[in-house]
Amino acid sequence: ETGVTQTPRHLVMGMTNKKSLKCEQHLGHNAMYWYKQSAKKPLELMFVYNFKEQTENNSVPSRFSPECPNSSHLFLHLHTLQPEDSALYLCASSQEGPSSYEQYFGPGTRLTVT
Amino acid sequence: GQNIDQPTEMTATEGAIVQINCTYQTSGFNGLFWYQQHAGEAPTFLSYNVLDGLEEKGRFSSFLSRSKGYSYLLLKELQMKDSASYLCAVMDSNYQLIWGAGTKLIIKP
């Protein structure tokens, strides 16, 4: 148990569907992240929320829309996705400070876009 | 641009020692991380180096040379459960992690 949970673990959706991924951290951290992990590629940072404020979006397409209602919950809303968006979506959290940047990851959501 | 290089795949024998290398070119440096990721699972933290030298933690050790932009992860007394991907990541001047593509380590009996 890493203290970061994600639901659903697996998701298959059509290109016209709308779905949401959920992440919850039970560690009292103040920063949360969405990453995309594709086979044999580096983790791609999508969004960062620090103290509930979005601080980074790294030019992610608008078909991905994050929401962070509080410091423990993070959502990724998906709509009109493309097949190339199929990947593992990982959520992470950290307690940002001068000597503490270790990120704790959730198990991920395996997304398949058909 | 920013770049992290590590081998795609390595194979080693149970009980042996393996060294996984990582070289980096980043905008600034605020530390280097190693994570382990078993197939279908979350990455988990292994080590953090911000100063040059070797950090030992049980069977795992991590080395950093900032002047060479180089790190390695050393795994001793390999066990079958060490079969996993090992991810190298560097924290840049903006405190963002830049990730390598990972090294898949296969342990054979």
Short mmCIF file of C-alpha atoms in Angstrom, two decimals:
data_model
loop_
_atom_site.label_atom_id
_atom_site.label_comp_id
_atom_site.label_asym_id
_atom_site.label_seq_id
_atom_site.Cartn_x
_atom_site.Cartn_y
_atom_site.Cartn_z
CA GLU A 1 0.00 0.00 0.00
CA THR A 2 1.65 3.20 -1.16
CA GLY A 3 -0.86 5.64 0.25
CA VAL A 4 -1.95 6.75 -3.22
CA THR A 5 -4.99 5.09 -4.76
CA GLN A 6 -6.34 5.33 -8.28
CA THR A 7 -9.62 4.27 -9.83
CA PRO A 8 -10.43 2.66 -12.12
CA ARG A 9 -7.44 0.37 -12.62
CA HIS A 10 -8.47 -0.41 -16.17
CA LEU A 11 -10.59 1.61 -18.60
CA VAL A 12 -11.65 1.00 -22.19
CA MET A 13 -13.38 3.88 -23.90
CA GLY A 14 -14.42 4.92 -27.35
CA MET A 15 -13.23 8.13 -28.94
CA THR A 16 -16.57 9.86 -28.33
CA ASN A 17 -16.89 8.89 -24.66
CA LYS A 18 -16.35 11.04 -21.60
CA LYS A 19 -14.76 9.47 -18.55
CA SER A 20 -12.83 10.55 -15.46
CA LEU A 21 -9.86 9.11 -13.63
CA LYS A 22 -9.66 9.55 -9.88
CA CYS A 23 -6.68 9.76 -7.58
CA GLU A 24 -6.62 10.05 -3.80
CA GLN A 25 -3.60 10.40 -1.54
CA HIS A 26 -3.69 9.57 2.16
CA LEU A 27 -0.23 10.94 2.98
CA GLY A 28 -0.97 14.55 3.82
CA HIS A 29 1.08 15.78 0.87
CA ASN A 30 0.68 19.20 -0.69
CA ALA A 31 1.50 18.42 -4.33
CA MET A 32 -0.11 16.01 -6.79
CA TYR A 33 0.83 15.01 -10.32
CA TRP A 34 -0.57 13.30 -13.40
CA TYR A 35 1.86 11.36 -15.59
CA LYS A 36 1.42 9.46 -18.83
CA GLN A 37 3.49 6.29 -19.25
CA SER A 38 3.74 4.72 -22.70
CA ALA A 39 5.70 1.58 -23.47
CA LYS A 40 9.46 2.14 -23.67
CA LYS A 41 9.08 5.91 -23.27
CA PRO A 42 9.97 8.17 -20.35
CA LEU A 43 7.27 9.22 -17.96
CA GLU A 44 5.60 12.34 -19.33
CA LEU A 45 4.52 14.91 -16.77
CA MET A 46 1.05 16.20 -17.66
CA PHE A 47 -0.12 18.31 -14.74
CA VAL A 48 1.13 19.47 -11.38
CA TYR A 49 -0.98 20.83 -8.57
CA ASN A 50 0.70 22.47 -5.62
CA PHE A 51 -1.50 23.55 -2.74
CA LYS A 52 -4.47 22.93 -5.09
CA GLU A 53 -3.15 25.41 -7.66
CA GLN A 54 -2.12 24.17 -11.08
CA THR A 55 1.52 25.04 -11.66
CA GLU A 56 2.43 23.09 -14.76
CA ASN A 57 0.50 21.70 -17.72
CA ASN A 58 3.28 20.95 -20.20
CA SER A 59 1.19 21.69 -23.29
CA VAL A 60 -1.20 18.79 -22.78
CA PRO A 61 -4.06 18.63 -25.31
CA SER A 62 -7.33 20.12 -24.10
CA ARG A 63 -9.06 16.75 -24.34
CA PHE A 64 -7.39 16.12 -20.97
CA SER A 65 -8.79 18.30 -18.21
CA PRO A 66 -7.52 18.12 -14.62
CA GLU A 67 -9.41 18.99 -11.48
CA CYS A 68 -8.06 19.29 -7.96
CA PRO A 69 -10.87 20.04 -5.48
CA ASN A 70 -8.61 19.69 -2.43
CA SER A 71 -5.07 18.63 -1.58
CA SER A 72 -6.06 14.95 -1.27
CA HIS A 73 -8.01 14.43 -4.48
CA LEU A 74 -7.10 14.75 -8.12
CA PHE A 75 -9.16 13.99 -11.20
CA LEU A 76 -8.36 13.71 -14.88
CA HIS A 77 -11.39 14.26 -17.11
CA LEU A 78 -11.17 12.68 -20.53
CA HIS A 79 -13.19 13.47 -23.65
CA THR A 80 -12.87 12.77 -27.38
CA LEU A 81 -9.60 10.92 -26.90
CA GLN A 82 -7.48 9.47 -29.68
CA PRO A 83 -6.06 5.93 -29.94
CA GLU A 84 -2.56 7.30 -29.29
CA ASP A 85 -3.78 8.37 -25.85
CA SER A 86 -3.86 4.71 -24.83
CA ALA A 87 -1.30 4.41 -22.02
CA LEU A 88 -0.84 3.95 -18.29
CA TYR A 89 -1.86 7.09 -16.40
CA LEU A 90 -0.07 7.47 -13.11
CA CYS A 91 -0.91 9.77 -10.25
CA ALA A 92 1.74 10.79 -7.73
CA SER A 93 2.00 13.00 -4.68
CA SER A 94 4.82 14.62 -2.75
CA GLN A 95 5.45 16.88 0.21
CA GLU A 96 7.39 19.69 -1.36
CA GLY A 97 10.07 21.26 0.75
CA PRO A 98 13.76 22.04 0.80
CA SER A 99 14.80 18.40 1.23
CA SER A 100 11.77 16.34 0.36
CA TYR A 101 10.84 15.83 -3.26
CA GLU A 102 10.29 12.09 -3.29
CA GLN A 103 7.15 11.26 -5.21
CA TYR A 104 4.79 8.49 -4.19
CA PHE A 105 2.93 6.84 -7.03
CA GLY A 106 -0.44 5.19 -7.34
CA PRO A 107 -0.84 1.91 -9.24
CA GLY A 108 -2.09 3.66 -12.36
CA THR A 109 -5.05 3.41 -14.69
CA ARG A 110 -4.47 1.37 -17.84
CA LEU A 111 -6.42 3.27 -20.51
CA THR A 112 -7.31 1.84 -23.89
CA VAL A 113 -8.97 4.08 -26.47
CA THR A 114 -10.78 2.21 -29.23
CA GLY B 1 17.21 20.00 -24.55
CA GLN B 2 17.02 17.81 -21.52
CA ASN B 3 17.92 14.15 -21.83
CA ILE B 4 18.26 11.09 -19.64
CA ASP B 5 19.87 7.96 -21.11
CA GLN B 6 19.81 4.48 -19.67
CA PRO B 7 20.00 1.03 -21.30
CA THR B 8 16.70 -0.39 -22.47
CA GLU B 9 17.21 -3.88 -21.10
CA MET B 10 19.73 -5.88 -19.10
CA THR B 11 19.95 -9.52 -18.11
CA ALA B 12 21.70 -10.90 -15.04
CA THR B 13 21.91 -14.11 -13.06
CA GLU B 14 20.40 -14.75 -9.64
CA GLY B 15 22.98 -14.14 -6.93
CA ALA B 16 25.16 -11.95 -9.14
CA ILE B 17 25.78 -8.19 -9.22
CA VAL B 18 24.45 -5.79 -11.86
CA GLN B 19 25.15 -2.11 -12.52
CA ILE B 20 22.56 0.04 -14.31
CA ASN B 21 23.99 3.26 -15.71
CA CYS B 22 22.27 6.58 -16.25
CA THR B 23 23.68 9.66 -17.96
CA TYR B 24 21.92 13.00 -18.02
CA GLN B 25 21.94 16.45 -19.54
CA THR B 26 19.52 18.80 -17.81
CA SER B 27 18.85 22.46 -17.15
CA GLY B 28 20.19 22.60 -13.63
CA PHE B 29 20.45 19.81 -11.12
CA ASN B 30 18.66 19.33 -7.82
CA GLY B 31 19.21 15.64 -7.32
CA LEU B 32 18.89 12.28 -9.02
CA PHE B 33 16.36 9.60 -8.17
CA TRP B 34 16.14 5.89 -8.84
CA TYR B 35 12.76 4.17 -8.83
CA GLN B 36 11.81 0.52 -9.22
CA GLN B 37 8.70 -0.48 -11.13
CA HIS B 38 7.42 -4.03 -11.29
CA ALA B 39 5.20 -4.85 -14.26
CA GLY B 40 1.71 -3.51 -13.74
CA GLU B 41 2.61 -1.75 -10.50
CA ALA B 42 3.47 1.75 -9.29
CA PRO B 43 7.05 3.02 -9.36
CA THR B 44 8.55 2.93 -5.87
CA PHE B 45 11.38 5.08 -4.57
CA LEU B 46 14.81 3.47 -4.21
CA SER B 47 17.34 6.25 -3.75
CA TYR B 48 18.15 9.94 -3.98
CA ASN B 49 21.60 11.42 -4.64
CA VAL B 50 22.38 15.12 -4.63
CA LEU B 51 26.07 15.01 -3.68
CA ASP B 52 28.83 13.10 -5.42
CA GLY B 53 29.61 9.66 -4.11
CA LEU B 54 28.08 6.35 -3.21
CA GLU B 55 24.95 5.87 -1.13
CA GLU B 56 24.43 2.34 0.15
CA LYS B 57 21.11 0.95 1.25
CA GLY B 58 21.15 -2.78 1.86
CA ARG B 59 21.65 -4.70 -1.37
CA PHE B 60 21.18 -1.54 -3.43
CA SER B 61 23.70 1.28 -3.87
CA SER B 62 23.54 4.42 -5.98
CA PHE B 63 26.45 6.49 -7.21
CA LEU B 64 26.55 10.04 -8.55
CA SER B 65 29.14 12.11 -10.40
CA ARG B 66 27.74 15.54 -11.11
CA SER B 67 30.77 16.65 -13.14
CA LYS B 68 30.26 13.70 -15.50
CA GLY B 69 26.46 13.82 -15.52
CA TYR B 70 26.50 10.16 -14.55
CA SER B 71 24.91 7.85 -12.05
CA TYR B 72 24.62 4.13 -11.55
CA LEU B 73 22.44 1.82 -9.52
CA LEU B 74 24.25 -1.25 -8.19
CA LEU B 75 22.24 -4.30 -7.19
CA LYS B 76 24.02 -7.05 -5.27
CA GLU B 77 23.02 -10.63 -4.46
CA LEU B 78 20.32 -10.49 -7.10
CA GLN B 79 17.03 -12.17 -6.36
CA MET B 80 14.28 -13.16 -8.76
CA LYS B 81 12.04 -10.47 -7.24
CA ASP B 82 14.51 -7.83 -8.50
CA SER B 83 13.19 -8.42 -12.02
CA ALA B 84 11.63 -5.04 -12.76
CA SER B 85 12.18 -1.78 -14.60
CA TYR B 86 14.52 0.72 -13.01
CA LEU B 87 13.81 4.38 -13.70
CA CYS B 88 16.36 7.15 -13.45
CA ALA B 89 15.07 10.70 -12.96
CA VAL B 90 16.78 14.05 -12.49
CA MET B 91 15.26 17.06 -10.77
CA ASP B 92 16.01 20.14 -12.84
CA SER B 93 16.39 23.79 -11.85
CA ASN B 94 12.59 24.17 -11.73
CA TYR B 95 12.32 21.21 -9.35
CA GLN B 96 10.61 19.15 -12.03
CA LEU B 97 11.58 15.52 -12.57
CA ILE B 98 13.00 14.58 -15.96
CA TRP B 99 12.66 10.85 -16.49
CA GLY B 100 14.60 8.24 -18.41
CA ALA B 101 12.73 5.56 -20.33
CA GLY B 102 13.72 2.92 -17.78
CA THR B 103 15.88 -0.18 -17.83
CA LYS B 104 14.13 -3.52 -17.82
CA LEU B 105 16.16 -5.94 -15.72
CA ILE B 106 15.65 -9.64 -16.32
CA ILE B 107 16.98 -12.05 -13.69
CA LYS B 108 17.67 -15.61 -14.74
CA PRO B 109 18.04 -18.57 -12.35
#
